[in-house]
Amino acid sequence: MPGGSTPQKFDVIVVGAGPAGSAAAYLLAKKGFKVLVIERGRGAGSKELYGGRVYAAPLREVWPELDKEAPIHRWVRKERISVVNGETVATIEYTASKPVSFTAYLPELAGWMAKKAEEAGALLVDEVRVDEIIVENGKIVGVRSGDDRVYADVVIDAEGANRLLLEKLGMVERASPENLAVGVKEVIKIGGKNIEERFGLEPGEGLAWVLVGVTSGAPGGGFIYTFKDTVSLGVVVHLRGAIKAIESGAFTDHVYKLVEGLRIHPYFRKLWADGDIVEYGAHLTIEGGLSFMPKKLVAPGFVIIGDAAGLLLNTGYTIRGVDFAVYSGKLAAEAVEEAFNKGGPTEENLKVYEEKLRDSFVYKELVKHRGIEKVMKDPDFFTKYPAMLTLTLGKLFEGEYEEPTILEALLSSAREAGVPLLSSLLKLLWVVRRL
Ligand SMILES: Cc1cc2nc3c(=O)[nH]c(=O)nc-3n(C[C@H](O)[C@H](O)[C@H](O)COP(=O)(O)OP(=O)(O)OC[C@H]3O[C@@H](n4cnc5c(N)ncnc54)[C@H](O)[C@@H]3O)c2cc1C
């Protein structure tokens, strides 16, 4: 258990009041640890931009009261995946028997999580940026912000994807465009009744919609999520792909034009007709995955959680970020408590965090889907294959007199889209094993 602390010294300092930091702070404060959370933004979650869908089960393990208390907008019952090629759109829809995820605004959700941590006894200081993690005699002992220094037995790094502090510590390299994506989104207010009518939803139900073929050929995709009375639509583009697309002339404008293209697309625009754009944002995000994980997640007196630890999985049809972050915060809290019980937060004692993470669904998911980043970087998946699919469907459904067989339609569409069938089939098999 925590030792005797002076007012300037805490048992644990958590850097960042995102989902990861607040989960760790909440659980540790509940156990009686003296916890300080430092957040550079105004309020928790104020600097974040994300899509909008969160998987509930890992969060319930931290906050069993989640369903009753959290600022949940809609429970996702409908999943849609659309392939867009110019004005043609092919869509698959799935209605789930029971919803396992919900939509929420991240600032509201992160605000709720941070409030829970404060109620449990953690001290949250916002509008303060940590400039440096203090190392003394090979051990992490606290943080510095400007001229102020605060000390703790353990510092938990929950700074999110930009990892400037980890970079300063020499624990990670600067992220390159290979590991980054840029997301741009708009939120349009159309009212709850319109959402339910236009998206075919029952009251309280939500929809998550993934779009392929809306990134002007650059690796990436689009998303649409329904909230209480707003819809969020956005596009995420792999940064290296975006740079290449700009160089090749495929993008002649800024990435935000892609979202505008989606907003005014003839198939989609009626969904938010007469709505007001109430929010707009752009943000860099990590691609996540094992290749983005620091070699070590612990050091003497130090633990790394959430996006900072690379714990994000984007399969192309789902993004698991918030739940992974929260779960890693939970595992870190357990590990810190065990380390104190074993005599102190030495690197050896904190290693139990790495072990717990390796045994958890988070790491197993990342291992199972490893290599998926490669798909995200292959332009064929965002140009040729969508074109082949929509051309095939066009041939099957738009013949005025004659209809080809499915095989004829497929073969001629593959030729037109420039898809070599055998090598593509092998590539698709490789991908399907990792999705
Ligand atoms: C465009 C986009 C779409 C996404 N869509 C989804 C989605 O639909 N579902 C999903 O589950 N996930 C999604 N994600 C991922 C999700 O947002 C992250 O995985 C999640 O927020 C990670 O939580 P975290 O606590 O690790 O980091 P963050 O949420 O980034 O929190 C880090 C916090 O640390 C603070 N901070 C950073 N540096 C300092 C410092 N030096 N001093 C003090 N404070 C600091 C930041 O201000 C921030 O509040 C998306 C991300 C993006 C960018």
PDB file of C-alpha atoms and ligand atoms in Angstrom, residues 15-21 38-41 43-55 106 128-131 158-162 165 182-184 223 225 236 283-285 305-308 311-312 319-323 325, ligand 1:
ATOM      1  CA  VAL A  15      -0.143  12.639 -17.063  1.00  0.00           C
ATOM      2  CA  GLY A  16      -3.241  13.160 -19.228  1.00  0.00           C
ATOM      3  CA  ALA A  17      -6.942  12.986 -18.358  1.00  0.00           C
ATOM      4  CA  GLY A  18      -7.989  10.965 -21.388  1.00  0.00           C
ATOM      5  CA  PRO A  19      -9.796   7.631 -20.974  1.00  0.00           C
ATOM      6  CA  ALA A  20      -6.586   5.761 -20.066  1.00  0.00           C
ATOM      7  CA  GLY A  21      -5.416   8.254 -17.431  1.00  0.00           C
ATOM      8  CA  ILE A  38      -2.357  16.656 -14.755  1.00  0.00           C
ATOM      9  CA  GLU A  39      -4.169  17.645 -17.962  1.00  0.00           C
ATOM     10  CA  ARG A  40      -2.965  20.293 -20.379  1.00  0.00           C
ATOM     11  CA  GLY A  41      -6.396  20.975 -21.895  1.00  0.00           C
ATOM     12  CA  GLY A  43     -11.166  20.118 -18.593  1.00  0.00           C
ATOM     13  CA  ALA A  44     -10.741  16.449 -19.368  1.00  0.00           C
ATOM     14  CA  GLY A  45     -11.140  15.415 -22.962  1.00  0.00           C
ATOM     15  CA  SER A  46     -11.212  18.982 -24.195  1.00  0.00           C
ATOM     16  CA  LYS A  47      -8.410  18.417 -26.720  1.00  0.00           C
ATOM     17  CA  GLU A  48      -9.669  15.215 -28.236  1.00  0.00           C
ATOM     18  CA  LEU A  49     -11.250  14.383 -31.545  1.00  0.00           C
ATOM     19  CA  TYR A  50     -12.407  10.920 -32.378  1.00  0.00           C
ATOM     20  CA  GLY A  51     -15.009   9.062 -34.420  1.00  0.00           C
ATOM     21  CA  GLY A  52     -17.613   8.311 -31.851  1.00  0.00           C
ATOM     22  CA  ARG A  53     -18.184   4.628 -31.081  1.00  0.00           C
ATOM     23  CA  VAL A  54     -17.001   2.925 -27.913  1.00  0.00           C
ATOM     24  CA  TYR A  55     -17.195  -0.752 -26.899  1.00  0.00           C
ATOM     25  CA  LEU A 106     -15.381  11.934 -26.244  1.00  0.00           C
ATOM     26  CA  VAL A 128      -1.198  22.581 -16.961  1.00  0.00           C
ATOM     27  CA  ARG A 129       1.172  20.986 -19.421  1.00  0.00           C
ATOM     28  CA  VAL A 130       3.795  18.569 -18.206  1.00  0.00           C
ATOM     29  CA  ASP A 131       7.026  19.598 -19.938  1.00  0.00           C
ATOM     30  CA  ALA A 158      -1.286   8.614 -20.432  1.00  0.00           C
ATOM     31  CA  GLU A 159      -0.336  11.484 -22.740  1.00  0.00           C
ATOM     32  CA  GLY A 160      -1.997   9.962 -25.806  1.00  0.00           C
ATOM     33  CA  ALA A 161      -0.674   9.551 -29.311  1.00  0.00           C
ATOM     34  CA  ASN A 162       1.747  12.472 -29.614  1.00  0.00           C
ATOM     35  CA  LEU A 165       7.292  13.136 -23.138  1.00  0.00           C
ATOM     36  CA  VAL A 182      -4.976  12.469 -40.203  1.00  0.00           C
ATOM     37  CA  GLY A 183      -8.651  12.581 -39.294  1.00  0.00           C
ATOM     38  CA  VAL A 184     -11.044  15.370 -40.215  1.00  0.00           C
ATOM     39  CA  PHE A 223     -17.155   7.131 -41.100  1.00  0.00           C
ATOM     40  CA  TYR A 225     -21.970   7.902 -36.553  1.00  0.00           C
ATOM     41  CA  VAL A 236      -9.241   9.400 -41.906  1.00  0.00           C
ATOM     42  CA  HIS A 283      -6.401  15.675 -35.585  1.00  0.00           C
ATOM     43  CA  LEU A 284      -3.429  13.420 -36.100  1.00  0.00           C
ATOM     44  CA  THR A 285      -3.910   9.893 -34.875  1.00  0.00           C
ATOM     45  CA  ILE A 305      -0.808   3.268 -20.975  1.00  0.00           C
ATOM     46  CA  GLY A 306      -3.386   3.991 -23.704  1.00  0.00           C
ATOM     47  CA  ASP A 307      -2.490   5.491 -27.065  1.00  0.00           C
ATOM     48  CA  ALA A 308       0.951   6.405 -25.727  1.00  0.00           C
ATOM     49  CA  LEU A 311      -2.831   0.385 -27.882  1.00  0.00           C
ATOM     50  CA  LEU A 312      -5.139   1.180 -30.771  1.00  0.00           C
ATOM     51  CA  ILE A 319     -11.682   1.369 -34.245  1.00  0.00           C
ATOM     52  CA  ARG A 320     -10.816   0.104 -30.780  1.00  0.00           C
ATOM     53  CA  GLY A 321      -9.085   2.938 -28.955  1.00  0.00           C
ATOM     54  CA  VAL A 322     -11.084   4.163 -25.969  1.00  0.00           C
ATOM     55  CA  ASP A 323     -11.830   0.684 -24.612  1.00  0.00           C
ATOM     56  CA  ALA A 325      -7.071   2.765 -23.286  1.00  0.00           C
TER      57      ALA A 325
HETATM   58  C1  LIG B   1     -10.027  10.773 -35.875  1.00  0.00           C
HETATM   59  C2  LIG B   1     -10.063   9.753 -34.757  1.00  0.00           C
HETATM   60  C3  LIG B   1     -11.130   8.863 -34.654  1.00  0.00           C
HETATM   61  C4  LIG B   1     -11.182   7.932 -33.621  1.00  0.00           C
HETATM   62  N1  LIG B   1     -12.304   7.165 -33.460  1.00  0.00           N
HETATM   63  C5  LIG B   1     -12.420   6.332 -32.416  1.00  0.00           C
HETATM   64  C6  LIG B   1     -13.632   5.622 -32.183  1.00  0.00           C
HETATM   65  O1  LIG B   1     -14.634   5.770 -32.876  1.00  0.00           O
HETATM   66  N2  LIG B   1     -13.676   4.764 -31.129  1.00  0.00           N
HETATM   67  C7  LIG B   1     -12.603   4.573 -30.293  1.00  0.00           C
HETATM   68  O2  LIG B   1     -12.710   3.771 -29.342  1.00  0.00           O
HETATM   69  N3  LIG B   1     -11.464   5.268 -30.472  1.00  0.00           N
HETATM   70  C8  LIG B   1     -11.350   6.135 -31.504  1.00  0.00           C
HETATM   71  N4  LIG B   1     -10.201   6.867 -31.682  1.00  0.00           N
HETATM   72  C9  LIG B   1      -9.065   6.617 -30.770  1.00  0.00           C
HETATM   73  C10 LIG B   1      -9.307   7.189 -29.374  1.00  0.00           C
HETATM   74  O3  LIG B   1      -9.631   8.564 -29.452  1.00  0.00           O
HETATM   75  C11 LIG B   1      -8.039   6.980 -28.556  1.00  0.00           C
HETATM   76  O4  LIG B   1      -7.600   5.642 -28.663  1.00  0.00           O
HETATM   77  C12 LIG B   1      -8.268   7.287 -27.063  1.00  0.00           C
HETATM   78  O5  LIG B   1      -8.719   8.614 -26.905  1.00  0.00           O
HETATM   79  C13 LIG B   1      -6.963   7.046 -26.305  1.00  0.00           C
HETATM   80  O6  LIG B   1      -7.082   7.463 -24.983  1.00  0.00           O
HETATM   81  P1  LIG B   1      -5.827   7.963 -24.153  1.00  0.00           P
HETATM   82  O7  LIG B   1      -6.332   8.311 -22.814  1.00  0.00           O
HETATM   83  O8  LIG B   1      -4.707   7.006 -24.298  1.00  0.00           O
HETATM   84  O9  LIG B   1      -5.320   9.263 -24.932  1.00  0.00           O
HETATM   85  P2  LIG B   1      -6.077  10.648 -25.228  1.00  0.00           P
HETATM   86  O10 LIG B   1      -7.530  10.430 -25.317  1.00  0.00           O
HETATM   87  O11 LIG B   1      -5.381  11.247 -26.389  1.00  0.00           O
HETATM   88  O12 LIG B   1      -5.781  11.498 -23.919  1.00  0.00           O
HETATM   89  C14 LIG B   1      -4.495  12.006 -23.651  1.00  0.00           C
HETATM   90  C15 LIG B   1      -4.652  13.229 -22.773  1.00  0.00           C
HETATM   91  O13 LIG B   1      -3.367  13.664 -22.336  1.00  0.00           O
HETATM   92  C16 LIG B   1      -3.295  15.073 -22.397  1.00  0.00           C
HETATM   93  N5  LIG B   1      -1.881  15.418 -22.521  1.00  0.00           N
HETATM   94  C17 LIG B   1      -1.042  15.117 -23.551  1.00  0.00           C
HETATM   95  N6  LIG B   1       0.200  15.582 -23.309  1.00  0.00           N
HETATM   96  C18 LIG B   1       0.136  16.176 -22.090  1.00  0.00           C
HETATM   97  C19 LIG B   1       1.113  16.849 -21.304  1.00  0.00           C
HETATM   98  N7  LIG B   1       2.369  16.982 -21.706  1.00  0.00           N
HETATM   99  N8  LIG B   1       0.719  17.369 -20.116  1.00  0.00           N
HETATM  100  C20 LIG B   1      -0.561  17.239 -19.683  1.00  0.00           C
HETATM  101  N9  LIG B   1      -1.529  16.619 -20.403  1.00  0.00           N
HETATM  102  C21 LIG B   1      -1.172  16.081 -21.586  1.00  0.00           C
HETATM  103  C22 LIG B   1      -4.131  15.408 -23.637  1.00  0.00           C
HETATM  104  O14 LIG B   1      -4.574  16.758 -23.617  1.00  0.00           O
HETATM  105  C23 LIG B   1      -5.269  14.413 -23.529  1.00  0.00           C
HETATM  106  O15 LIG B   1      -6.365  14.908 -22.792  1.00  0.00           O
HETATM  107  C24 LIG B   1     -10.113   7.829 -32.692  1.00  0.00           C
HETATM  108  C25 LIG B   1      -9.030   8.726 -32.781  1.00  0.00           C
HETATM  109  C26 LIG B   1      -9.019   9.698 -33.781  1.00  0.00           C
HETATM  110  C27 LIG B   1      -7.906  10.721 -33.797  1.00  0.00           C
END
